mmCIF file of C-alpha atoms in Angstrom:
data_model
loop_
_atom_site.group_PDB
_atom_site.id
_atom_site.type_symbol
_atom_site.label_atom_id
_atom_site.label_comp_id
_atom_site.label_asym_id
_atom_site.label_seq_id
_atom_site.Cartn_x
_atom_site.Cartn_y
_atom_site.Cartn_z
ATOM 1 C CA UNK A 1 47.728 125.054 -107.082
ATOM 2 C CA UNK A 2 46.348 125.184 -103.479
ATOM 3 C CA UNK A 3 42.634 126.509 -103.048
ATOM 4 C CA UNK A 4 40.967 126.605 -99.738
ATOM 5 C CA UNK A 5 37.082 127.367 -99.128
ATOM 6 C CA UNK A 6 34.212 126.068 -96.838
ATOM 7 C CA UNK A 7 34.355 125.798 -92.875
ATOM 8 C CA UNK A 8 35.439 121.910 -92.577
ATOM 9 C CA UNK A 9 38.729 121.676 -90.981
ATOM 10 C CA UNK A 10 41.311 118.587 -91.355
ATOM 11 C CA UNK A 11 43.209 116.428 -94.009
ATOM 12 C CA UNK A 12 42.161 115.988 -97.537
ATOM 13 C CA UNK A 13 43.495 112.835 -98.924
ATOM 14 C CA UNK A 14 43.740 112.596 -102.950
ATOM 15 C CA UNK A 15 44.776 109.139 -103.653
ATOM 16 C CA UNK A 16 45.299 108.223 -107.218
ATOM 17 C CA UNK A 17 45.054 104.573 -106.422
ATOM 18 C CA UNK A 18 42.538 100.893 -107.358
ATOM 19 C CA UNK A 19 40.462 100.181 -105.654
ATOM 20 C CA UNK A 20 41.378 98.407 -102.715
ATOM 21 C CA UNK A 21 37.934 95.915 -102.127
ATOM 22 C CA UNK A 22 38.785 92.649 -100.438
ATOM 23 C CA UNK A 23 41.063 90.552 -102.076
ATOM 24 C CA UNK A 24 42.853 93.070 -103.868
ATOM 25 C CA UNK A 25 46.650 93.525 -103.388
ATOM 26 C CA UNK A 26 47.574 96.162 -101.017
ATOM 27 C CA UNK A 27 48.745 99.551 -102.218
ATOM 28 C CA UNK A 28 52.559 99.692 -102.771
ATOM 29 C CA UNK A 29 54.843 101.949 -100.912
ATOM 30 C CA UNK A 30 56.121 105.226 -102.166
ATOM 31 C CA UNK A 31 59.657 105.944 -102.895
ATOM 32 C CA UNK A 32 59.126 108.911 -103.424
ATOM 33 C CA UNK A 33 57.853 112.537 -101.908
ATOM 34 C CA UNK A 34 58.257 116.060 -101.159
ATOM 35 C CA UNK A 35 56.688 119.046 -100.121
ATOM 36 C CA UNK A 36 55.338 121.145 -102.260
ATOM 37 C CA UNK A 37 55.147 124.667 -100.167
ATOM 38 C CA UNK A 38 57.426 126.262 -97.201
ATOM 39 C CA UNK A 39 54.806 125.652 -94.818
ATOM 40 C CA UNK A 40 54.966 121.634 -94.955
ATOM 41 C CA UNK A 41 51.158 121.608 -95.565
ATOM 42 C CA UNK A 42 51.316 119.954 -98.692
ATOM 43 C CA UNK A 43 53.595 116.682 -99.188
ATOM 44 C CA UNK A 44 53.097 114.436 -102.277
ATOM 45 C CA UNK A 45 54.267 111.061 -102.766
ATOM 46 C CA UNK A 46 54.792 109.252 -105.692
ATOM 47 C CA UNK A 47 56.312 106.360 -107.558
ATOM 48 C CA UNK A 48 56.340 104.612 -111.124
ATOM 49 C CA UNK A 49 56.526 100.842 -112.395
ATOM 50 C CA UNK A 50 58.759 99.388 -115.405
ATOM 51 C CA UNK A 51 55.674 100.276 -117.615
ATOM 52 C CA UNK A 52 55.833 104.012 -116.287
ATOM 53 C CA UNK A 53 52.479 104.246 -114.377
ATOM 54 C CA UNK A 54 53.071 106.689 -111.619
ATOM 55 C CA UNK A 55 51.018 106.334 -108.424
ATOM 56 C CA UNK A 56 50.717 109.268 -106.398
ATOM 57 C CA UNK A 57 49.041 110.387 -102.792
ATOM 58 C CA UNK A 58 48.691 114.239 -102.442
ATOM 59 C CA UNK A 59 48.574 114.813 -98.552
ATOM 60 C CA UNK A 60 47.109 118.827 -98.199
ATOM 61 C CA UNK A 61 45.937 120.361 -95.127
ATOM 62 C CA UNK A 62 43.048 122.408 -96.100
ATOM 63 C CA UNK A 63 39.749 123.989 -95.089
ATOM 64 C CA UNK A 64 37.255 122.393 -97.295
ATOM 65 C CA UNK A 65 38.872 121.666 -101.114
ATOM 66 C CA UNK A 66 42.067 121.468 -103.141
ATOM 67 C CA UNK A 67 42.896 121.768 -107.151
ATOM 68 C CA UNK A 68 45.939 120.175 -108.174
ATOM 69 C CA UNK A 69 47.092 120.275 -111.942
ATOM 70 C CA UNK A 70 49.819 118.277 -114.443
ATOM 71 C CA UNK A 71 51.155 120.011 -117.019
ATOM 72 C CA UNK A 72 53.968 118.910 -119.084
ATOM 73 C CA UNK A 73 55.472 122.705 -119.458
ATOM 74 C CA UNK A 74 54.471 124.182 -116.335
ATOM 75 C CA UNK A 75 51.615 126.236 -117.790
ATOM 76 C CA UNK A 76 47.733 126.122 -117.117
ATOM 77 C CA UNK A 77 46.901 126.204 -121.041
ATOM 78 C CA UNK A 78 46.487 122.171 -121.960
ATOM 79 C CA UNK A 79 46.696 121.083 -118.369
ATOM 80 C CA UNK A 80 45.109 117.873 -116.042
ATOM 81 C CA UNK A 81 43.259 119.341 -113.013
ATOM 82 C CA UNK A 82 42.440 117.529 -110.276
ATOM 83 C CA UNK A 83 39.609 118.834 -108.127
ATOM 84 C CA UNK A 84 38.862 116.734 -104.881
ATOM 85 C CA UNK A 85 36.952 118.355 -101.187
ATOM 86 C CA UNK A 86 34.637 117.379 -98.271
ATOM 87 C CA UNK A 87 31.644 118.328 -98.581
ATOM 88 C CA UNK A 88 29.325 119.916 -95.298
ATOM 89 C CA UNK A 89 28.026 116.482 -94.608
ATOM 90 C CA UNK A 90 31.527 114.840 -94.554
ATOM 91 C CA UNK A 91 31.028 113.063 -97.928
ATOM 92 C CA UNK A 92 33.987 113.740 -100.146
ATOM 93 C CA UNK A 93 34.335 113.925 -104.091
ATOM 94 C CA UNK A 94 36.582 113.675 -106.490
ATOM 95 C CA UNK A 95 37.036 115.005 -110.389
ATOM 96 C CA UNK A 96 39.428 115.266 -113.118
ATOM 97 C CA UNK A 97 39.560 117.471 -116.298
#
């Protein structure tokens, strides 16, 4: 799902990384990625570890906020959402349900 409201203009960057404070490991590389619409606005990258943690970085163009959900039949009913945006001031947030 691809929402756009608000006036800011630019690139929204969702990463479902750690945190990356000093002396943490950096991130891993991405095998994997797509995009997700005709238009090439919205490219996701992912990749999983022998325990089956997937990392992923949702790249979306957009105008102010995104929602991006998981669901393991395709359906909103029992979905994750992820809801992530820029707010006026430049300060960004960031929510799951």
């Amino acid at each position: 799902l691809l929402k756009n409201s608000s006036r800011i203009q630019g690139m929204l960057f969702l990463l479902f990384l750690p945190c990356f404070c000093p002396g943490q490991p950096a991130a891993p590389l991405l095998r994997f990625s797509t995009f997700l619409d005709p238009s090439n606005m919205t490219h996701l990258h992912w990749d999983h570890n022998e325990q089956e943690l997937m990392t992923s970085e949702l790249q979306i163009h957009t105008t102010g906020w995104v929602a991006f959900g998981f669901s393991p039949c395709g359906e909103l009913p029992g979905s994750d959402i992820v809801v992530g945006g820029v707010f006026p001031n430049g300060s960004t947030y960031f929510s799951v349900s």
